[in-house]
Amino acid sequence: MAGIWRRLYANSGGDGVVRERAVLLILAMLIAGLWAGRSVAQEADGSMKENADPAYLSVGAGWYDLVDGEDEAADFRLEYRHDEGIWLVKPWAGLELTGDGGLWAGGGALIDVDLGKHIVLTGATGVGAYEEGSGKDLGSTLEFRSQAEVAWRFDDRSRLALAFSHISNAGIGDDNPGTEIVTLYYHLPIGRLSQALGQ
């Protein structure tokens, strides 16, 4: 599998092209979200729509540094995604830990785009602090994360999602190797978690 990604990466024209395409994809999703008024969670009178998505506690596991393949590791995530925001833009915060002891902690903004009842596209961007542990040196403590995600939303509003993300320091460090991660997420509505805990 790693060999396939490396060949795709090599055939794409080098280091910057894959990352540029990832950023362009995320920007396109954000623009599509702004265009898709049906995703707005509030009605004109300020009341919430019946089918508005709840706040989520999200857990994820994935493959870190899958494109370069030099510092591959398992990747684990825990995130909170808020249910309210400014128009379509909602805040999120999270922790990301690699099998090599790397840690990224930060937050940012996301936009969900509904494609029918069950399919949801999400574009997200954020900024956070990074500690490499014994893993990949990303060139700076301050690191930016961009992400594109496609999810299946179940009738209970929980989601199963596949995401592709890129972390880099955006050139503010002397070195900016960046890294790519693919992640499988489960997004659990906070209300269901509260019910399970008897709240």
XYZ file of C-alpha atoms in Angstrom:
199
model
C 0.000 0.000 0.000
C 2.805 2.404 0.895
C 4.403 1.665 -2.479
C 1.213 2.684 -4.309
C 1.095 6.026 -2.497
C 4.778 6.657 -3.208
C 4.278 5.971 -6.931
C 1.249 8.274 -7.064
C 3.235 10.906 -5.210
C 6.232 10.581 -7.534
C 4.031 10.713 -10.648
C 2.262 13.826 -9.400
C 5.274 16.025 -10.066
C 6.934 16.171 -6.679
C 6.629 17.509 -3.200
C 4.517 20.604 -3.733
C 1.977 19.272 -6.224
C 0.225 16.755 -3.953
C -0.007 19.322 -1.186
C -1.275 21.995 -3.554
C -3.961 19.609 -4.814
C -5.003 18.781 -1.247
C -5.297 22.474 -0.386
C -7.256 23.168 -3.592
C -9.643 20.301 -2.811
C -10.276 21.629 0.682
C -10.791 25.175 -0.612
C -13.260 23.855 -3.196
C -15.187 22.076 -0.441
C -15.268 25.218 1.684
C -16.567 27.268 -1.250
C -19.157 24.595 -2.054
C -20.263 24.690 1.576
C -20.726 28.439 1.473
C -22.723 28.029 -1.734
C -24.925 25.237 -0.379
C -27.405 27.170 1.737
C -29.302 24.005 2.572
C -26.556 23.078 5.033
C -27.323 26.058 7.256
C -28.461 24.800 10.650
C -30.651 27.787 11.460
C -33.867 28.980 9.909
C -34.393 32.652 9.035
C -36.137 33.252 12.378
C -33.128 31.898 14.279
C -34.712 28.575 15.286
C -32.814 25.346 14.718
C -33.770 23.027 11.896
C -35.153 19.652 12.930
C -32.400 17.812 11.068
C -29.497 19.984 12.269
C -26.444 17.960 13.210
C -25.511 17.786 16.899
C -22.153 18.418 18.525
C -19.819 15.451 18.064
C -17.152 13.636 20.016
C -14.955 12.168 17.300
C -12.439 9.342 17.544
C -10.137 8.380 14.719
C -7.309 6.035 13.817
C -5.133 6.179 10.758
C -1.832 6.125 8.924
C 0.650 8.950 9.490
C 3.141 10.066 6.796
C 1.652 7.789 4.151
C 2.945 9.824 1.177
C 6.612 10.346 2.072
C 6.693 7.029 3.896
C 9.895 7.890 5.763
C 8.332 8.228 9.215
C 5.207 6.081 8.938
C 3.325 5.527 12.174
C -0.121 4.829 13.552
C -2.163 7.988 14.143
C -4.903 8.428 16.755
C -7.294 11.356 17.172
C -9.817 12.673 19.670
C -11.831 15.727 18.623
C -14.802 17.839 19.627
C -16.920 19.325 16.836
C -19.358 22.025 17.905
C -22.944 22.060 16.622
C -23.219 25.851 16.390
C -21.177 28.349 14.459
C -21.301 31.429 12.291
C -23.531 30.550 9.358
C -21.930 27.360 7.961
C -18.597 27.594 9.766
C -18.317 25.568 12.984
C -15.406 25.368 15.431
C -13.553 22.196 16.354
C -10.710 21.257 18.716
C -8.655 18.119 18.972
C -5.630 16.057 19.921
C -3.624 13.873 17.554
C -1.081 11.312 18.798
C 1.226 9.154 16.679
C 2.705 5.771 17.477
C 6.119 7.481 17.625
C 5.028 9.787 20.432
C 4.307 12.786 18.214
C 1.543 15.073 19.480
C -0.473 17.800 17.744
C -3.023 19.797 19.741
C -5.101 22.556 18.226
C -8.353 23.673 16.717
C -9.940 25.527 13.875
C -13.007 25.758 11.679
C -14.944 23.333 9.504
C -17.771 23.354 6.993
C -20.139 20.431 6.339
C -21.731 20.003 2.914
C -24.729 17.635 2.764
C -25.079 15.532 -0.380
C -28.512 14.136 0.289
C -29.585 12.614 3.587
C -26.597 10.403 4.318
C -23.450 11.674 2.580
C -21.556 14.565 4.157
C -18.429 16.254 2.823
C -16.370 18.207 5.337
C -13.572 20.680 4.753
C -11.576 21.738 7.805
C -8.569 23.829 8.651
C -6.810 24.496 11.925
C -3.650 25.504 13.734
C -1.931 23.932 16.703
C 1.226 23.067 18.609
C 3.312 20.056 17.573
C 5.830 17.939 19.464
C 7.600 15.327 17.328
C 8.452 12.791 20.033
C 10.663 10.215 18.312
C 8.816 10.733 15.024
C 8.895 13.172 12.127
C 10.399 16.638 12.575
C 7.954 19.043 10.897
C 10.241 22.056 11.262
C 8.271 24.131 13.776
C 6.208 23.949 16.944
C 3.416 25.867 15.184
C 1.767 23.614 12.582
C -1.307 24.038 10.372
C -3.695 21.212 9.492
C -6.016 21.076 6.476
C -8.422 18.199 5.909
C -10.964 16.844 3.442
C -13.447 14.234 4.643
C -16.315 12.169 3.270
C -18.767 10.581 5.713
C -21.814 8.354 5.832
C -24.361 9.789 8.273
C -26.569 7.193 9.953
C -30.195 7.800 10.911
C -29.145 8.474 14.526
C -26.875 11.300 13.178
C -23.638 9.467 14.007
C -21.119 9.316 11.159
C -18.450 6.995 9.800
C -15.898 8.986 7.818
C -12.691 8.722 5.821
C -10.419 11.775 5.890
C -7.213 12.905 4.203
C -5.243 15.609 5.976
C -2.029 17.553 5.577
C 0.034 19.109 8.366
C 2.783 21.649 7.707
C 4.245 24.862 9.099
C 3.313 26.817 5.939
C 6.918 27.881 5.442
C 7.359 29.716 8.751
C 10.120 27.280 9.772
C 13.539 26.844 8.168
C 12.409 23.398 7.050
C 8.851 22.479 6.000
C 8.626 18.768 5.145
C 4.931 18.452 5.965
C 3.107 15.164 6.290
C -0.090 13.516 5.087
C -2.437 11.336 7.084
C -5.424 9.171 6.190
C -7.889 8.650 9.046
C -10.982 6.553 9.690
C -13.332 8.449 12.040
C -16.410 7.663 14.055
C -18.367 10.786 15.023
C -20.587 10.168 18.055
C -23.336 12.700 18.861
C -22.683 14.192 22.299
C -26.353 13.716 23.224
C -26.071 9.951 22.752
C -22.955 9.879 24.901
C -24.760 11.790 27.658
C -27.677 9.339 27.498
C -25.310 6.379 27.715
C -23.700 7.895 30.816
C -27.136 8.434 32.366
C -27.054 12.241 32.250
